[in-house]
PDB file of C-alpha atoms and ligand atoms in Angstrom:
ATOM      1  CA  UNK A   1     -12.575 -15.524  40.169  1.00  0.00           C
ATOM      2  CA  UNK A   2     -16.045 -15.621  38.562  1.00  0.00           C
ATOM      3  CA  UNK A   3     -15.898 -15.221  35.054  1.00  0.00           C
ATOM      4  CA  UNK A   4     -18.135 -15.974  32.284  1.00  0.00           C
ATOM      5  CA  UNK A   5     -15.686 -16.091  29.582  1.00  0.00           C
ATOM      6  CA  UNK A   6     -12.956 -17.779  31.855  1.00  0.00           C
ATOM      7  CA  UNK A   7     -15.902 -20.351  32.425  1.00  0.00           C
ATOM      8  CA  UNK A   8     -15.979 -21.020  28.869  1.00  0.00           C
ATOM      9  CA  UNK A   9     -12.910 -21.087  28.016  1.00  0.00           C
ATOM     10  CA  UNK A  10     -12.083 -24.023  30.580  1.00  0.00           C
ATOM     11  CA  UNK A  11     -14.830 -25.589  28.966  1.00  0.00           C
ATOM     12  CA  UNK A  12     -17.166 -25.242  32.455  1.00  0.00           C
ATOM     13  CA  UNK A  13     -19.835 -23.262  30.307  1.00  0.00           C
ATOM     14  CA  UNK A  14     -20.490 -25.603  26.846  1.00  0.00           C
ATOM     15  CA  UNK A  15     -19.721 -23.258  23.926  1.00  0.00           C
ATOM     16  CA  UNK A  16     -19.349 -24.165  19.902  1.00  0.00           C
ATOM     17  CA  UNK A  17     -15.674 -23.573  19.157  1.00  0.00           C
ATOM     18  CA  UNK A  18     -15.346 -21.781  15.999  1.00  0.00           C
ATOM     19  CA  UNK A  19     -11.500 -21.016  16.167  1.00  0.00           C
ATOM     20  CA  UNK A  20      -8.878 -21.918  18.873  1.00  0.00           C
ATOM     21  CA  UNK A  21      -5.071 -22.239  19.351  1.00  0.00           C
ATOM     22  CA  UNK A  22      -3.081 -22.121  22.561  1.00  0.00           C
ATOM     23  CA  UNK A  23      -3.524 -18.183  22.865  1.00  0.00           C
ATOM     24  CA  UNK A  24      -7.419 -17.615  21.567  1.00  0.00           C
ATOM     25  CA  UNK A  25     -10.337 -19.234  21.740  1.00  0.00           C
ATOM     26  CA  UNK A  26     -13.188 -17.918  19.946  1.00  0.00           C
ATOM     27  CA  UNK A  27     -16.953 -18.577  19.898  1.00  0.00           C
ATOM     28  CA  UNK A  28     -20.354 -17.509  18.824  1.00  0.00           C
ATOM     29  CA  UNK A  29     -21.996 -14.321  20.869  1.00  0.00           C
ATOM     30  CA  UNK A  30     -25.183 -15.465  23.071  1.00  0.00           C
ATOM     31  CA  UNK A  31     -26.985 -12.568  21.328  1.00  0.00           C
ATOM     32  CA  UNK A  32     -25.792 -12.258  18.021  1.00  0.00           C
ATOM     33  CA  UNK A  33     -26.004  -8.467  16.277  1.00  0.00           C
ATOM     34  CA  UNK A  34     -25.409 -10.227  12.883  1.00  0.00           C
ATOM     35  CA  UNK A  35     -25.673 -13.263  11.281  1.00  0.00           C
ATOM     36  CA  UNK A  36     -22.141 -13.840  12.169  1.00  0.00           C
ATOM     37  CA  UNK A  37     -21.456 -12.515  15.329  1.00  0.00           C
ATOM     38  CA  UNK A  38     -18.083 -14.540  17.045  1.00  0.00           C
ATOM     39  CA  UNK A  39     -16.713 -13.270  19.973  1.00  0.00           C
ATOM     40  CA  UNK A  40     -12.480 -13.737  19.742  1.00  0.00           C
ATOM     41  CA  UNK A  41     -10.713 -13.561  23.491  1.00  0.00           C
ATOM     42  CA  UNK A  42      -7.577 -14.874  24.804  1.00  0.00           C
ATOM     43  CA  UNK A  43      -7.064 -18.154  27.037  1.00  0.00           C
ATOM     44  CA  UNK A  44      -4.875 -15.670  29.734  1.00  0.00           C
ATOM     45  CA  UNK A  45      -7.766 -13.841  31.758  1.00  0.00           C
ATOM     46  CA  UNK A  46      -7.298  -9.873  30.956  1.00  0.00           C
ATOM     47  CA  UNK A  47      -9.706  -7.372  31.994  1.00  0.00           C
ATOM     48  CA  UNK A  48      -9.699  -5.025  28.899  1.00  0.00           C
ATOM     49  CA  UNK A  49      -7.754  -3.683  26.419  1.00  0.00           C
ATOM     50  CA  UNK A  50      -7.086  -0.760  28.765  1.00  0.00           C
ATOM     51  CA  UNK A  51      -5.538  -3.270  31.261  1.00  0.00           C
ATOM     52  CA  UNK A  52      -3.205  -5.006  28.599  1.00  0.00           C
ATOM     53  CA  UNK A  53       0.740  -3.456  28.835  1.00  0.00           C
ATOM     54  CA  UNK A  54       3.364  -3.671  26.546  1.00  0.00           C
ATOM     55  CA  UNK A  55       4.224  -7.393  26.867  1.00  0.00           C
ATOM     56  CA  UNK A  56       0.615  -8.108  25.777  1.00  0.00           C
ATOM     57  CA  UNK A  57       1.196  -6.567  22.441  1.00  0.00           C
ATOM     58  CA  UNK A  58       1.997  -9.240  20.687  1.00  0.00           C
ATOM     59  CA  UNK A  59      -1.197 -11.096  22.064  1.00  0.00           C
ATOM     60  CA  UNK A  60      -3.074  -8.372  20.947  1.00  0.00           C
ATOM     61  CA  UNK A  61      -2.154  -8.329  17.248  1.00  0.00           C
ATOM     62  CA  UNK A  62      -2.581 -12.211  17.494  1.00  0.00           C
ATOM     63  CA  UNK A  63      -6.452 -11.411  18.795  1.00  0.00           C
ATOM     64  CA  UNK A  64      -6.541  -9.543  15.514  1.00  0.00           C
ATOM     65  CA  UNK A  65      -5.197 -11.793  13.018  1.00  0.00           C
ATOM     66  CA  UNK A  66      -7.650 -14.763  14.698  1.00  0.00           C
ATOM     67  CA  UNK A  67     -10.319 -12.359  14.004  1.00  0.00           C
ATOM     68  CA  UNK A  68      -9.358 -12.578  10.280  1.00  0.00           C
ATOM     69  CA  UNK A  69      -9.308 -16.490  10.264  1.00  0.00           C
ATOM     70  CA  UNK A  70     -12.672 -16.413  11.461  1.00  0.00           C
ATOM     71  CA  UNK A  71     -14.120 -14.051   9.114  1.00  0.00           C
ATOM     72  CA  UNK A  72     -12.444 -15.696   6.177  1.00  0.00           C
ATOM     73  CA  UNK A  73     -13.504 -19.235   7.706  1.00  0.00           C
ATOM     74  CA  UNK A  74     -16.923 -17.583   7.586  1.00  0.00           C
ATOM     75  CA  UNK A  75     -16.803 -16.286   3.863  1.00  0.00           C
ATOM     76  CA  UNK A  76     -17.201 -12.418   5.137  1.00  0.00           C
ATOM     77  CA  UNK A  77     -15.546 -11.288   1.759  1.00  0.00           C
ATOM     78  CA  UNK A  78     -17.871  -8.711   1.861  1.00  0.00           C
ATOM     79  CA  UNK A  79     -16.356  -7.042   4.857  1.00  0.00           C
ATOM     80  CA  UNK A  80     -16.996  -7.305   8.191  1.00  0.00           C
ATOM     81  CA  UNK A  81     -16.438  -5.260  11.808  1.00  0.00           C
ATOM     82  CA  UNK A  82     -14.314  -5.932  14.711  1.00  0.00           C
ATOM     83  CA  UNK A  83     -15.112  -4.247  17.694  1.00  0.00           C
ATOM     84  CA  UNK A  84     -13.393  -4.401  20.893  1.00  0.00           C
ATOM     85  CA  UNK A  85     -15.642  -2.522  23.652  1.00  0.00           C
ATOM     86  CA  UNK A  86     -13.396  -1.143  26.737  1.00  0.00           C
ATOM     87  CA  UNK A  87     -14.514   0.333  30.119  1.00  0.00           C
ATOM     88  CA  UNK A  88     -17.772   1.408  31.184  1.00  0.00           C
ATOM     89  CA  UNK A  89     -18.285   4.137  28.373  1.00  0.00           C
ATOM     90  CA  UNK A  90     -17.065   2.295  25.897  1.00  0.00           C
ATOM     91  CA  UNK A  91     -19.824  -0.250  26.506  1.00  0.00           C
ATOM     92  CA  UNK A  92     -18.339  -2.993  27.840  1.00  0.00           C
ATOM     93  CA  UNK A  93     -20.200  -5.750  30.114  1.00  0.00           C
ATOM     94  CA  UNK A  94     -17.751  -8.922  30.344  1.00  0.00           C
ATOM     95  CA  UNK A  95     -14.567  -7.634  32.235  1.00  0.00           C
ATOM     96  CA  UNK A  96     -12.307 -10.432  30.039  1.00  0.00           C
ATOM     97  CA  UNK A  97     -10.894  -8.459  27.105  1.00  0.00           C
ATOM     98  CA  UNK A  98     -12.481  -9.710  23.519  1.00  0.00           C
ATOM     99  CA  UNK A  99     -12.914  -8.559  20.510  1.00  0.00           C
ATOM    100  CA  UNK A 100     -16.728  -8.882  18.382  1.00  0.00           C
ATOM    101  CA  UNK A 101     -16.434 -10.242  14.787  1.00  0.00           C
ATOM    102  CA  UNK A 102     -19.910  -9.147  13.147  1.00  0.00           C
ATOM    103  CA  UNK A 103     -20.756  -9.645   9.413  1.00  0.00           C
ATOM    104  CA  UNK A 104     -23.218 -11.206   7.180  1.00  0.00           C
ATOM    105  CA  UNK A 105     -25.223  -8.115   7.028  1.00  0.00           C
ATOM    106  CA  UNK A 106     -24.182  -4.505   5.745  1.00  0.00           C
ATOM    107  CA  UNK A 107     -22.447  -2.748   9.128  1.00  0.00           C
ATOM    108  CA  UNK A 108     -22.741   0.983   7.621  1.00  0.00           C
ATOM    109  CA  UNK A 109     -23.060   3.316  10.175  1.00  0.00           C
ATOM    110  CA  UNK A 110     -24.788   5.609   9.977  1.00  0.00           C
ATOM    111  CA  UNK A 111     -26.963   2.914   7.810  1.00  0.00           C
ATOM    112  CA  UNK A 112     -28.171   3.770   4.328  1.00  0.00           C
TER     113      UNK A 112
HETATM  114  P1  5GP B   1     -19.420  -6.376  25.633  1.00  0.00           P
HETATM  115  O1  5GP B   1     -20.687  -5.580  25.806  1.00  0.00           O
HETATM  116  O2  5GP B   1     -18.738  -6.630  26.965  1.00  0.00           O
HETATM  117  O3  5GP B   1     -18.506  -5.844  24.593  1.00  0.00           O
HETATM  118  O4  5GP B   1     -19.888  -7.773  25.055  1.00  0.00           O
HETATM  119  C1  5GP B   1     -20.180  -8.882  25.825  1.00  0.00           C
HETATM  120  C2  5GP B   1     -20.841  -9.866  24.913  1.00  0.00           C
HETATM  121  O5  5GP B   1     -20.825 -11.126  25.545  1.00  0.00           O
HETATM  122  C3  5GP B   1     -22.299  -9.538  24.596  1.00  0.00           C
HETATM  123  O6  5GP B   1     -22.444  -9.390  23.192  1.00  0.00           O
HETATM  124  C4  5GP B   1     -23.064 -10.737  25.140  1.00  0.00           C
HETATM  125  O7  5GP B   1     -24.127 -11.112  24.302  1.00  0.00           O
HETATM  126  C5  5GP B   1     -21.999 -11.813  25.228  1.00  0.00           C
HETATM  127  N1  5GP B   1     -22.202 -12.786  26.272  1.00  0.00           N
HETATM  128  C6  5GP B   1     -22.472 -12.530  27.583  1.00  0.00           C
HETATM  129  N2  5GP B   1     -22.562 -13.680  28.268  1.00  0.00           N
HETATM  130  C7  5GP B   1     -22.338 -14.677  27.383  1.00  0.00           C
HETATM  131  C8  5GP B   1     -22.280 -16.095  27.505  1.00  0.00           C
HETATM  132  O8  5GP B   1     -22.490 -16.685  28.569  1.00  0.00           O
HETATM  133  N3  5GP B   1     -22.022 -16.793  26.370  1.00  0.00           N
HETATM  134  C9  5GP B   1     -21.807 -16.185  25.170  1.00  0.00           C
HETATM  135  N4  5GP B   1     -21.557 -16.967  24.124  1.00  0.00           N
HETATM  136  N5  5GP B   1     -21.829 -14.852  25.029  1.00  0.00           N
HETATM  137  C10 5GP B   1     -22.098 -14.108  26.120  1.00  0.00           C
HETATM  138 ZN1   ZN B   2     -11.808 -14.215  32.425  1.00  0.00          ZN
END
């Protein structure tokens, strides 16, 4: 299977680890929308969120709790986003489920 974030996690594409345990492995986007801008996705190759079932629950709140380790590893006091882009609409490009950490900016939306 050819996939980028697979690749990355096995270490085949170099990355900068900025959290990791035996579930998650997270690192920094390619094209950062922030100053902090750390992409959070499990070891386990899942397409989406849409395509995780009930046994992946607990996985899924795990995703979420790394996401606050990073953002408190990265001082985002201040508040930060977590985004988790599913399906075609929803805007997603990388078919391996993972979550966006973005802060170090103001995130209002609308802005102002
Ligand atoms: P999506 O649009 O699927 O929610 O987000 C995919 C994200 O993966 C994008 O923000 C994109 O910049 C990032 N990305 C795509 N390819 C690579 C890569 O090879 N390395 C890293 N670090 N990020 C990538
Ligand atoms: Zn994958």
């Amino acid at each position: 299977m050819d996939c980028v974030f697979c690749s990355i996690v096995a270490g085949k594409i170099p990355s900068t680890p900025v959290y990791q345990d035996d579930l998650v492995y997270a690192f920094p986007d390619l094209h950062p929308q922030a100053p902090v801008h750390v992409l959070i996705v499990p070891r386990e190759h899942i397409r989406s969120l849409d395509d995780s079932d009930a046994e992946k629950r607990a996985l899924l709140g795990h995703l979420l709790g790394s996401a606050v380790e990073v953002a408190r590893q990265k001082g985002l006091g201040s508040g930060y986003r977590v985004v988790v882009n599913t399906g075609e609409n929803g805007g997603q490009t990388v078919d391996h489920l993972h979550l966006h950490l973005l802060g170090g900016r103001s995130m209002h939306w609308p802005p102002g």
